[in-house]
RNA sequence: GUGGGCGUAGCUCAGUCGGUUAGAGCGCCAGGUUGUGGCCCUGGAGGUCGCGGGUUCGAUUCCCGUCGCUCACCCCA
């Protein structure tokens, strides 16, 4: 029988667990600095919760099964439906805007590859009930500050930002039909992966003329002000551009301008975004997107939640972990103990246990040798455990009540009363 | 779901043009005596050579299958 872990699932040995704890700790710290509160939902949900939102074709990518009660269930592949339900149940009574975050473990049934497993932890941070542009900048700023919290700077990553309304307005102005908007967004999203001809073809299939499609590709390379100069006579474009301009201006006021870059070719593949969209990318381009999000004003109502504007982002631990590793930003593993008590002879065992437990009661992390090995071996064990101090208890110490305390890093030794050690 | 690469010790790998008991470094454990770690020396444990089948006197080595890992595609919540 094969008892190894399932494909795409990870064993977290202490070394990996330390990195995971670090990542989650930074996420929580920054989220709470922004005034967000943490929530969580069930990892297992009714299958329908996801089918209703995304359609039947998504079912193949779900971890799903029938439980012993005959219920069709799925391991959660994303947090938004659960979030919508929870917010919906209490939205009426909550002061707006709602600022909630979560760090769920999510699952998908897909072939694992770089930066993509069948299981991962993903920070979800959302604001509900606010349609103003300050909420958009708040969300993007939080995402940027997450990466800053890991020690990454503006030369390491960039926040590419755009607006669905802006791009949608341009597409419409160039002949793309209402129904063609989704496919056209998806085509633009692939500009960096597919050939220009491929994208041109798709844009024309969505309703644009050949000339219109070419013009759109050209527009996708412009700066925001250039774009307004060229296409500002389209009301939708003018409004969305002005709003996006304010969002970017807010980020500059935060002092985060160096991290932000307008990118009209960024649209994100997902159909439900309605306004601001953004992604965080490694500047060297070695990894897939580190984080993505945006405004989804109609989604909550569409999945059975409240009819409230909302926006947020997700950031997974896999790509982020790879990036931190590659940049040498994984903090060293902290030592597990403070004091190692060395027992010289079996006669001192009881005193060693009393000292050990007394120090533990005071909050010290304490270990000692289970076997009666030589003092040299015990020092070696203290060293391996990364102990700050080794405390020797032998016949002399037992007789005088004064222990020998050796500071491992420096080798300095001092004699301290055992009673004193247990007080302080 | 499709295609490429790779599976030898806990880790990183060597090796075998088919041939006795499959190796190294690191790590781990134990010694280097009677109360002092890091360095050093000595010794030890640890491998169904991913698994199954085939060819052969003989397979870790060659062939087929399979599973796993990995990278890319598809897709991306």
CSV table of C-alpha atoms (C1' of nucleotides) in Angstrom, one decimal:
chain,number,residue,atom,x,y,z
A,1,UNK,CA,0.0,0.0,0.0
A,2,UNK,CA,1.3,3.4,-0.9
A,3,UNK,CA,1.2,5.7,2.1
A,4,UNK,CA,3.1,8.7,0.7
A,5,UNK,CA,1.4,12.0,0.5
A,6,UNK,CA,-1.0,12.6,-2.4
A,7,UNK,CA,0.2,14.3,-5.6
A,8,UNK,CA,0.2,18.1,-5.1
A,9,UNK,CA,-0.1,17.9,-1.4
A,10,UNK,CA,2.7,18.9,0.9
A,11,UNK,CA,4.2,17.5,4.1
A,12,UNK,CA,5.4,20.5,6.2
A,13,UNK,CA,8.6,19.5,8.0
A,14,UNK,CA,9.7,21.9,10.7
A,15,UNK,CA,11.8,23.8,8.2
A,16,UNK,CA,8.9,24.3,5.8
A,17,UNK,CA,6.5,24.9,8.6
A,18,UNK,CA,8.7,27.8,9.8
A,19,UNK,CA,8.4,29.4,6.3
A,20,UNK,CA,4.6,28.9,6.3
A,21,UNK,CA,4.3,30.4,9.7
A,22,UNK,CA,6.4,33.4,8.7
A,23,UNK,CA,4.3,34.0,5.6
A,24,UNK,CA,1.0,33.8,7.5
A,25,UNK,CA,2.4,35.9,10.3
A,26,UNK,CA,3.3,38.7,7.9
A,27,UNK,CA,-0.1,38.5,6.2
A,28,UNK,CA,-1.9,38.7,9.5
A,29,UNK,CA,0.3,41.5,10.7
A,30,UNK,CA,-0.2,43.7,7.6
A,31,UNK,CA,-4.0,42.9,7.3
A,32,UNK,CA,-4.5,43.9,10.9
A,33,UNK,CA,-2.4,47.1,10.5
A,34,UNK,CA,-5.0,48.0,7.9
A,35,UNK,CA,-7.9,47.3,10.3
A,36,UNK,CA,-9.1,44.0,8.8
A,37,UNK,CA,-10.5,41.3,11.0
A,38,UNK,CA,-10.0,37.6,10.4
A,39,UNK,CA,-12.7,35.1,9.6
A,40,UNK,CA,-12.9,31.5,8.3
A,41,UNK,CA,-15.4,29.1,6.9
A,42,UNK,CA,-15.6,25.4,6.4
A,43,UNK,CA,-13.0,23.7,4.2
A,44,UNK,CA,-15.7,21.4,2.9
A,45,UNK,CA,-18.8,22.9,1.2
A,46,UNK,CA,-21.8,21.8,-0.8
A,47,UNK,CA,-20.8,21.2,-4.4
A,48,UNK,CA,-23.6,23.5,-5.6
A,49,UNK,CA,-22.0,26.5,-3.9
A,50,UNK,CA,-19.3,26.4,-6.6
A,51,UNK,CA,-21.4,25.1,-9.5
A,52,UNK,CA,-23.8,27.9,-9.2
A,53,UNK,CA,-21.1,30.5,-9.6
A,54,UNK,CA,-18.9,29.1,-12.1
A,55,UNK,CA,-20.9,26.6,-14.1
A,56,UNK,CA,-20.6,22.9,-14.7
A,57,UNK,CA,-17.3,23.0,-16.5
A,58,UNK,CA,-15.5,24.0,-13.4
A,59,UNK,CA,-16.5,20.8,-11.6
A,60,UNK,CA,-13.7,18.8,-13.2
A,61,UNK,CA,-11.2,21.0,-11.4
A,62,UNK,CA,-12.8,20.5,-8.0
A,63,UNK,CA,-11.8,18.1,-5.3
A,64,UNK,CA,-15.3,16.6,-4.9
A,65,UNK,CA,-17.0,13.5,-3.7
A,66,UNK,CA,-20.2,12.1,-2.3
A,67,UNK,CA,-20.2,11.9,1.5
A,68,UNK,CA,-21.7,9.0,3.5
A,69,UNK,CA,-24.9,10.9,3.8
A,70,UNK,CA,-25.3,11.1,0.0
A,71,UNK,CA,-24.4,14.8,-0.1
A,72,UNK,CA,-22.4,16.1,-3.1
A,73,UNK,CA,-19.5,18.0,-1.5
A,74,UNK,CA,-16.3,19.7,-2.6
A,75,UNK,CA,-13.1,20.9,-0.8
A,76,UNK,CA,-13.2,24.7,-1.2
A,77,UNK,CA,-11.4,25.8,-4.3
A,78,UNK,CA,-11.8,29.5,-3.5
A,79,UNK,CA,-13.1,31.6,-0.6
A,80,UNK,CA,-15.4,34.0,-2.3
A,81,UNK,CA,-18.6,31.9,-2.2
A,82,UNK,CA,-18.2,31.1,1.5
A,83,UNK,CA,-17.3,34.7,2.1
A,84,UNK,CA,-20.4,35.9,0.2
A,85,UNK,CA,-22.7,33.7,2.2
A,86,UNK,CA,-21.2,34.8,5.6
A,87,UNK,CA,-21.2,38.4,4.7
A,88,UNK,CA,-24.7,38.0,3.4
A,89,UNK,CA,-26.0,36.5,6.6
A,90,UNK,CA,-24.9,39.5,8.6
A,91,UNK,CA,-24.5,42.3,6.1
A,92,UNK,CA,-27.6,44.1,7.3
A,93,UNK,CA,-26.2,44.6,10.8
A,94,UNK,CA,-22.6,45.3,10.0
A,95,UNK,CA,-21.2,48.8,9.8
A,96,UNK,CA,-19.8,49.5,6.3
A,97,UNK,CA,-17.3,49.2,4.9
A,98,UNK,CA,-16.7,45.6,6.0
A,99,UNK,CA,-13.0,44.8,6.1
A,100,UNK,CA,-12.5,41.1,6.5
A,101,UNK,CA,-9.5,38.8,5.7
A,102,UNK,CA,-8.9,35.1,5.8
A,103,UNK,CA,-6.1,32.6,5.2
A,104,UNK,CA,-7.9,29.5,4.0
A,105,UNK,CA,-6.3,26.3,2.7
A,106,UNK,CA,-7.8,25.8,-0.8
A,107,UNK,CA,-7.9,22.8,-3.1
A,108,UNK,CA,-8.1,22.1,-6.8
A,109,UNK,CA,-7.9,18.9,-8.7
A,110,UNK,CA,-5.4,19.8,-11.4
A,111,UNK,CA,-2.0,18.6,-12.5
A,112,UNK,CA,0.6,20.2,-10.2
A,113,UNK,CA,3.3,22.4,-11.7
A,114,UNK,CA,5.6,25.2,-10.7
A,115,UNK,CA,3.8,27.6,-8.3
A,116,UNK,CA,0.7,25.5,-8.5
A,117,UNK,CA,-0.2,22.6,-6.3
A,118,UNK,CA,-3.5,20.9,-5.5
A,119,UNK,CA,-3.5,22.5,-2.1
A,120,UNK,CA,-2.3,25.9,-1.0
A,121,UNK,CA,-2.9,28.6,1.6
A,122,UNK,CA,-4.2,31.8,0.2
A,123,UNK,CA,-4.7,35.2,1.9
A,124,UNK,CA,-8.0,36.7,1.0
A,125,UNK,CA,-8.6,40.3,1.8
A,126,UNK,CA,-11.8,42.1,0.9
A,127,UNK,CA,-13.7,45.3,1.4
A,128,UNK,CA,-17.5,45.2,1.1
A,129,UNK,CA,-19.9,48.1,0.9
A,130,UNK,CA,-17.8,50.8,-0.5
A,131,UNK,CA,-17.7,51.9,-4.1
A,132,UNK,CA,-15.4,55.0,-3.8
A,133,UNK,CA,-11.9,55.0,-5.3
A,134,UNK,CA,-10.2,55.2,-1.9
A,135,UNK,CA,-11.3,51.6,-1.2
A,136,UNK,CA,-9.5,50.5,-4.4
A,137,UNK,CA,-6.3,52.2,-3.4
A,138,UNK,CA,-6.6,50.8,0.1
A,139,UNK,CA,-6.7,47.2,-1.3
A,140,UNK,CA,-3.8,47.7,-3.7
A,141,UNK,CA,-1.8,49.4,-1.0
A,142,UNK,CA,-2.4,46.5,1.4
A,143,UNK,CA,-1.2,44.0,-1.3
A,144,UNK,CA,1.9,46.1,-1.8
A,145,UNK,CA,2.6,46.3,1.9
A,146,UNK,CA,2.3,42.6,2.2
A,147,UNK,CA,5.3,42.1,-0.1
A,148,UNK,CA,7.1,45.0,1.6
A,149,UNK,CA,6.6,43.2,4.8
A,150,UNK,CA,8.6,40.2,3.5
A,151,UNK,CA,11.5,42.5,2.7
A,152,UNK,CA,10.8,43.0,-1.0
A,153,UNK,CA,11.2,46.5,-2.5
A,154,UNK,CA,10.1,48.4,-5.6
A,155,UNK,CA,13.0,47.1,-7.5
A,156,UNK,CA,11.8,43.5,-6.8
A,157,UNK,CA,8.1,43.7,-7.7
A,158,UNK,CA,5.5,45.9,-9.4
A,159,UNK,CA,1.8,46.3,-9.1
A,160,UNK,CA,0.3,46.4,-12.6
A,161,UNK,CA,-3.0,48.1,-12.5
A,162,UNK,CA,-5.9,48.7,-14.9
A,163,UNK,CA,-9.6,49.1,-15.0
A,164,UNK,CA,-12.2,46.8,-16.6
A,165,UNK,CA,-14.5,49.8,-17.5
A,166,UNK,CA,-11.6,51.5,-19.2
A,167,UNK,CA,-10.7,48.6,-21.3
A,168,UNK,CA,-14.3,47.6,-21.9
A,169,UNK,CA,-15.0,51.1,-23.1
A,170,UNK,CA,-12.2,50.9,-25.6
A,171,UNK,CA,-13.3,47.5,-26.8
A,172,UNK,CA,-16.9,48.7,-27.2
A,173,UNK,CA,-15.8,51.8,-29.0
A,174,UNK,CA,-13.9,49.6,-31.5
A,175,UNK,CA,-16.9,47.4,-32.3
A,176,UNK,CA,-16.7,44.6,-29.8
A,177,UNK,CA,-20.2,43.5,-28.9
A,178,UNK,CA,-21.6,43.1,-25.3
A,179,UNK,CA,-21.3,39.3,-25.6
A,180,UNK,CA,-17.8,39.6,-27.1
A,181,UNK,CA,-16.4,41.5,-24.1
A,182,UNK,CA,-15.6,38.4,-22.1
A,183,UNK,CA,-13.7,36.6,-24.9
A,184,UNK,CA,-12.0,39.9,-25.8
A,185,UNK,CA,-10.8,40.4,-22.2
A,186,UNK,CA,-9.5,36.8,-22.2
A,187,UNK,CA,-7.7,37.4,-25.5
A,188,UNK,CA,-6.0,40.6,-24.2
A,189,UNK,CA,-5.0,38.7,-21.0
A,190,UNK,CA,-2.9,36.4,-23.2
A,191,UNK,CA,-1.0,39.1,-25.0
A,192,UNK,CA,2.3,38.1,-23.4
A,193,UNK,CA,1.8,34.4,-24.1
A,194,UNK,CA,0.2,34.3,-27.5
A,195,UNK,CA,1.2,35.9,-30.8
A,196,UNK,CA,-0.2,39.2,-31.9
A,197,UNK,CA,-2.0,37.5,-34.8
A,198,UNK,CA,-3.7,35.1,-32.4
A,199,UNK,CA,-5.0,38.0,-30.3
A,200,UNK,CA,-6.0,40.0,-33.4
A,201,UNK,CA,-8.1,37.1,-34.6
A,202,UNK,CA,-9.9,36.8,-31.3
A,203,UNK,CA,-10.6,40.5,-31.1
A,204,UNK,CA,-12.1,40.3,-34.5
A,205,UNK,CA,-14.2,37.3,-33.6
A,206,UNK,CA,-15.5,39.4,-30.7
A,207,UNK,CA,-16.7,42.0,-33.1
A,208,UNK,CA,-13.9,44.4,-33.8
A,209,UNK,CA,-12.9,45.3,-37.3
A,210,UNK,CA,-9.4,44.3,-38.5
A,211,UNK,CA,-8.3,48.0,-38.2
A,212,UNK,CA,-10.1,48.3,-34.9
A,213,UNK,CA,-8.3,45.3,-33.5
A,214,UNK,CA,-4.9,46.6,-34.6
A,215,UNK,CA,-5.7,50.0,-33.0
A,216,UNK,CA,-6.7,48.2,-29.8
A,217,UNK,CA,-3.3,46.5,-29.7
A,218,UNK,CA,-1.6,49.8,-30.1
A,219,UNK,CA,-3.7,51.4,-27.3
A,220,UNK,CA,-2.7,48.5,-25.0
A,221,UNK,CA,0.8,49.9,-25.0
A,222,UNK,CA,0.0,53.5,-24.0
A,223,UNK,CA,0.3,55.4,-20.8
A,224,UNK,CA,-2.9,56.5,-19.1
A,225,UNK,CA,-2.7,60.1,-20.1
A,226,UNK,CA,-1.8,59.2,-23.7
A,227,UNK,CA,-4.8,56.9,-23.8
A,228,UNK,CA,-7.1,59.6,-22.6
A,229,UNK,CA,-5.7,61.9,-25.2
A,230,UNK,CA,-6.4,59.5,-28.0
A,231,UNK,CA,-9.7,57.9,-26.8
A,232,UNK,CA,-11.0,60.4,-24.2
A,233,UNK,CA,-14.0,61.3,-26.3
A,234,UNK,CA,-15.6,58.0,-25.4
A,235,UNK,CA,-17.5,58.8,-22.2
A,236,UNK,CA,-17.0,55.3,-20.6
A,237,UNK,CA,-13.3,55.6,-21.2
A,238,UNK,CA,-13.0,59.1,-19.9
A,239,UNK,CA,-14.9,58.3,-16.7
A,240,UNK,CA,-13.0,55.0,-16.0
A,241,UNK,CA,-9.7,56.7,-16.8
A,242,UNK,CA,-10.4,59.5,-14.4
A,243,UNK,CA,-11.3,57.1,-11.7
A,244,UNK,CA,-8.2,55.0,-12.2
A,245,UNK,CA,-6.2,58.2,-12.2
A,246,UNK,CA,-7.5,58.9,-8.8
A,247,UNK,CA,-6.7,55.4,-7.5
A,248,UNK,CA,-3.2,55.8,-8.7
A,249,UNK,CA,-2.9,59.3,-7.3
A,250,UNK,CA,-4.1,57.9,-3.9
A,251,UNK,CA,-1.3,55.3,-4.0
A,252,UNK,CA,1.2,58.0,-4.8
A,253,UNK,CA,-0.1,59.9,-1.7
A,254,UNK,CA,0.5,56.8,0.4
A,255,UNK,CA,4.1,57.0,-0.8
A,256,UNK,CA,3.7,53.8,-2.9
A,257,UNK,CA,4.0,55.4,-6.4
A,258,UNK,CA,7.2,53.6,-7.2
A,259,UNK,CA,5.4,50.2,-7.0
A,260,UNK,CA,2.5,51.1,-9.3
A,261,UNK,CA,2.4,50.9,-13.1
A,262,UNK,CA,-0.6,51.4,-15.3
A,263,UNK,CA,-1.0,48.5,-17.8
A,264,UNK,CA,-4.0,48.5,-20.1
A,265,UNK,CA,-3.1,45.0,-21.3
A,266,UNK,CA,-3.9,43.7,-17.8
A,267,UNK,CA,-7.5,42.6,-17.6
A,268,UNK,CA,-7.4,39.3,-15.7
A,269,UNK,CA,-9.1,36.3,-17.2
A,270,UNK,CA,-12.0,36.2,-14.7
A,271,UNK,CA,-15.3,37.4,-15.9
A,272,UNK,CA,-16.6,38.9,-12.7
A,273,UNK,CA,-14.3,41.9,-12.4
A,274,UNK,CA,-16.1,45.2,-12.9
A,275,UNK,CA,-13.6,48.0,-12.2
A,276,UNK,CA,-10.1,48.2,-10.9
A,277,UNK,CA,-8.0,45.1,-11.6
A,278,UNK,CA,-4.4,44.6,-10.5
A,279,UNK,CA,-1.7,42.0,-10.2
A,280,UNK,CA,1.7,41.9,-8.4
A,281,UNK,CA,4.6,40.6,-10.4
A,282,UNK,CA,8.2,39.8,-9.8
A,283,UNK,CA,10.2,42.4,-11.8
A,284,UNK,CA,12.6,39.8,-13.1
A,285,UNK,CA,9.6,37.8,-14.5
A,286,UNK,CA,10.7,34.5,-13.1
A,287,UNK,CA,7.4,33.6,-11.5
A,288,UNK,CA,3.8,33.7,-12.3
A,289,UNK,CA,1.6,36.4,-10.7
A,290,UNK,CA,2.2,36.7,-7.0
A,291,UNK,CA,-1.2,38.2,-6.3
A,292,UNK,CA,-4.2,39.3,-8.2
A,293,UNK,CA,-7.5,41.0,-7.4
A,294,UNK,CA,-9.8,43.8,-8.2
A,295,UNK,CA,-13.3,45.1,-7.9
A,296,UNK,CA,-16.3,42.8,-8.3
A,297,UNK,CA,-19.4,44.9,-7.6
A,298,UNK,CA,-21.9,42.4,-9.0
A,299,UNK,CA,-20.4,39.1,-7.8
A,300,UNK,CA,-21.8,38.9,-4.2
A,301,UNK,CA,-25.4,39.2,-5.4
A,302,UNK,CA,-24.7,36.8,-8.2
A,303,UNK,CA,-23.6,34.0,-5.8
A,304,UNK,CA,-26.6,34.6,-3.5
A,305,UNK,CA,-25.0,37.2,-1.2
A,306,UNK,CA,-25.9,40.8,-0.6
A,307,UNK,CA,-26.2,43.3,-3.4
A,308,UNK,CA,-23.2,45.3,-2.3
A,309,UNK,CA,-20.1,46.6,-4.1
A,310,UNK,CA,-17.0,44.7,-3.1
A,311,UNK,CA,-13.3,44.3,-4.0
A,312,UNK,CA,-10.3,42.4,-2.8
A,313,UNK,CA,-7.4,40.2,-3.7
A,314,UNK,CA,-5.9,36.8,-3.2
A,315,UNK,CA,-2.3,35.9,-2.5
A,316,UNK,CA,-1.1,32.3,-2.4
A,317,UNK,CA,1.7,30.9,-0.3
A,318,UNK,CA,3.3,28.8,-3.1
A,319,UNK,CA,4.6,31.4,-5.6
A,320,UNK,CA,5.4,33.7,-2.7
A,321,UNK,CA,7.4,31.0,-0.9
A,322,UNK,CA,9.3,30.3,-4.1
A,323,UNK,CA,10.0,34.0,-4.6
A,324,UNK,CA,11.2,34.5,-1.0
A,325,UNK,CA,13.5,31.5,-1.3
A,326,UNK,CA,15.0,32.8,-4.6
A,327,UNK,CA,15.6,36.2,-3.1
A,328,UNK,CA,17.2,34.9,0.2
A,329,UNK,CA,14.3,36.3,2.2
A,330,UNK,CA,13.5,33.2,4.2
A,331,UNK,CA,14.3,34.0,7.8
A,332,UNK,CA,16.5,31.5,9.6
A,333,UNK,CA,14.8,28.9,11.7
A,334,UNK,CA,14.5,30.2,15.3
A,335,UNK,CA,16.0,27.9,17.9
A,336,UNK,CA,13.5,25.8,19.8
A,337,UNK,CA,14.9,26.0,23.3
A,338,UNK,CA,16.4,28.6,25.6
A,339,UNK,CA,18.0,26.5,28.3
A,340,UNK,CA,19.6,23.0,28.3
A,341,UNK,CA,20.0,21.5,31.7
A,342,UNK,CA,23.0,19.2,32.0
A,343,UNK,CA,22.8,16.5,34.6
A,344,UNK,CA,26.3,15.3,35.7
A,345,UNK,CA,25.3,12.2,37.8
A,346,UNK,CA,22.1,10.3,38.2
A,347,UNK,CA,21.9,11.6,41.8
A,348,UNK,CA,21.1,15.1,40.5
A,349,UNK,CA,18.2,13.9,38.4
A,350,UNK,CA,15.5,15.1,40.7
A,351,UNK,CA,17.1,18.5,41.1
A,352,UNK,CA,17.4,18.8,37.3
A,353,UNK,CA,13.7,18.0,36.9
A,354,UNK,CA,12.8,20.6,39.5
A,355,UNK,CA,14.9,23.2,37.9
A,356,UNK,CA,13.6,22.3,34.4
A,357,UNK,CA,9.9,22.5,35.4
A,358,UNK,CA,10.5,25.7,37.4
A,359,UNK,CA,12.1,27.4,34.4
A,360,UNK,CA,9.3,26.2,32.1
A,361,UNK,CA,6.7,27.7,34.5
A,362,UNK,CA,8.5,31.0,34.0
A,363,UNK,CA,8.1,30.7,30.2
A,364,UNK,CA,11.6,29.5,29.4
A,365,UNK,CA,11.9,26.8,26.7
A,366,UNK,CA,13.8,24.1,28.4
A,367,UNK,CA,15.2,20.6,27.4
A,368,UNK,CA,17.5,18.1,29.1
A,369,UNK,CA,19.1,14.8,28.3
A,370,UNK,CA,16.7,11.7,28.6
A,371,UNK,CA,19.7,9.4,28.6
A,372,UNK,CA,22.5,9.7,31.1
A,373,UNK,CA,25.2,10.6,28.6
A,374,UNK,CA,28.5,12.2,29.3
A,375,UNK,CA,28.7,15.9,30.1
A,376,UNK,CA,30.5,16.4,26.8
A,377,UNK,CA,27.6,14.7,24.9
A,378,UNK,CA,25.1,16.8,26.7
A,379,UNK,CA,26.9,20.0,25.8
A,380,UNK,CA,26.9,18.8,22.2
A,381,UNK,CA,23.2,18.2,22.4
A,382,UNK,CA,22.7,21.7,23.9
A,383,UNK,CA,24.7,23.1,21.0
A,384,UNK,CA,22.7,21.2,18.4
A,385,UNK,CA,19.4,22.4,20.0
A,386,UNK,CA,20.6,26.0,19.6
A,387,UNK,CA,20.3,26.6,23.4
A,388,UNK,CA,21.1,30.1,24.6
A,389,UNK,CA,22.4,28.7,27.9
A,390,UNK,CA,23.6,25.4,29.3
A,391,UNK,CA,23.0,25.0,33.0
A,392,UNK,CA,25.2,22.4,34.7
A,393,UNK,CA,23.9,20.6,37.8
A,394,UNK,CA,26.4,18.2,39.3
A,395,UNK,CA,27.3,17.1,42.9
A,396,UNK,CA,29.0,20.5,43.7
A,397,UNK,CA,26.0,22.5,42.5
A,398,UNK,CA,23.6,20.2,44.3
A,399,UNK,CA,25.6,20.7,47.5
A,400,UNK,CA,25.9,24.5,47.3
A,401,UNK,CA,22.6,25.3,45.5
A,402,UNK,CA,24.5,27.3,43.0
A,403,UNK,CA,24.4,26.2,39.3
A,404,UNK,CA,27.0,26.8,36.6
A,405,UNK,CA,25.4,28.7,33.7
A,406,UNK,CA,27.3,28.8,30.4
A,407,UNK,CA,26.3,31.2,27.7
A,408,UNK,CA,26.7,29.0,24.6
A,409,UNK,CA,27.5,31.7,22.0
A,410,UNK,CA,30.3,33.3,24.0
A,411,UNK,CA,31.4,30.5,26.3
A,412,UNK,CA,31.2,32.7,29.3
A,413,UNK,CA,30.3,31.0,32.5
A,414,UNK,CA,28.7,32.3,35.7
A,415,UNK,CA,27.5,30.8,38.9
A,416,UNK,CA,23.9,31.6,39.8
A,417,UNK,CA,21.8,30.4,42.7
A,418,UNK,CA,19.2,27.8,41.7
A,419,UNK,CA,16.6,29.6,43.8
A,420,UNK,CA,17.4,32.8,42.0
A,421,UNK,CA,17.0,31.1,38.7
A,422,UNK,CA,13.6,29.9,39.8
A,423,UNK,CA,12.4,33.3,41.0
A,424,UNK,CA,13.0,36.3,38.8
B,1,G,C1',-6.3,15.8,-20.3
B,2,U,C1',-1.4,16.3,-23.8
B,3,G,C1',3.9,16.4,-24.3
B,4,G,C1',9.3,16.5,-22.5
B,5,G,C1',13.0,15.3,-18.5
B,6,C,C1',14.1,12.5,-14.2
B,7,G,C1',13.6,8.2,-10.4
B,8,U,C1',20.5,4.7,-6.7
B,9,A,C1',21.2,5.9,1.5
B,10,G,C1',17.6,11.1,5.4
B,11,C,C1',19.9,15.0,1.6
B,12,U,C1',23.2,16.1,-2.9
B,13,C,C1',25.0,12.8,-6.3
B,14,A,C1',28.7,8.9,-8.4
B,15,G,C1',28.8,4.1,-10.5
B,16,U,C1',27.7,-0.3,-13.6
B,17,C,C1',30.2,-0.8,-22.2
B,18,G,C1',25.2,-6.7,-18.2
B,19,G,C1',29.2,-10.0,-13.9
B,20,U,C1',31.3,-11.3,-6.6
B,21,U,C1',29.5,-8.3,-0.3
B,22,A,C1',26.4,-1.0,-4.8
B,23,G,C1',30.0,3.9,-3.3
B,24,A,C1',31.3,9.2,-1.8
B,25,G,C1',30.3,13.9,0.7
B,26,C,C1',26.9,16.0,4.1
B,27,G,C1',23.6,14.5,8.0
B,28,C,C1',22.5,10.8,12.0
B,29,C,C1',24.4,7.5,16.1
B,30,A,C1',28.5,5.9,19.2
B,31,G,C1',33.6,6.2,20.9
B,32,G,C1',38.3,9.4,21.5
B,33,U,C1',37.8,7.5,30.0
B,34,U,C1',36.7,9.7,35.1
B,35,G,C1',32.5,17.8,34.6
B,36,U,C1',32.5,21.5,28.8
B,37,G,C1',29.7,22.1,22.7
B,38,G,C1',31.4,24.1,17.6
B,39,C,C1',37.0,21.7,14.9
B,40,C,C1',39.4,17.1,14.3
B,41,C,C1',40.1,11.5,14.4
B,42,U,C1',37.9,6.5,14.5
B,43,G,C1',33.8,3.3,14.1
B,44,G,C1',28.6,2.3,13.1
B,45,A,C1',23.6,2.3,11.5
B,46,G,C1',21.0,3.2,7.0
B,47,G,C1',19.6,1.2,0.2
B,48,U,C1',13.7,-4.5,-2.3
B,49,C,C1',19.1,0.8,-7.1
B,50,G,C1',10.6,3.6,-7.6
B,51,C,C1',7.3,-0.8,-8.7
B,52,G,C1',5.9,-5.0,-12.1
B,53,G,C1',7.1,-7.9,-16.1
B,54,G,C1',10.4,-9.4,-20.3
B,55,U,C1',15.4,-10.8,-22.5
B,56,U,C1',19.7,-13.3,-20.3
B,57,C,C1',23.6,-18.3,-17.2
B,58,G,C1',23.2,-13.5,-14.6
B,59,A,C1',19.6,-7.0,-14.7
B,60,U,C1',20.6,-1.4,-10.6
B,61,U,C1',22.5,-1.5,-15.9
B,62,C,C1',19.0,-3.5,-21.9
B,63,C,C1',13.4,-3.7,-23.4
B,64,C,C1',8.1,-2.9,-22.2
B,65,G,C1',4.5,-1.4,-18.9
B,66,U,C1',3.2,1.2,-14.6
B,67,C,C1',3.6,4.7,-10.5
B,68,G,C1',5.8,9.0,-8.7
B,69,C,C1',8.5,13.6,-9.1
B,70,U,C1',9.3,17.7,-12.3
B,71,C,C1',8.8,21.3,-16.4
B,72,A,C1',5.6,23.1,-20.2
B,73,C,C1',0.7,23.2,-22.5
B,74,C,C1',-4.8,23.6,-21.2
B,75,C,C1',-6.9,26.3,-17.2
B,76,C,C1',-6.5,29.6,-13.5
B,77,A,C1',-10.6,30.8,-8.2
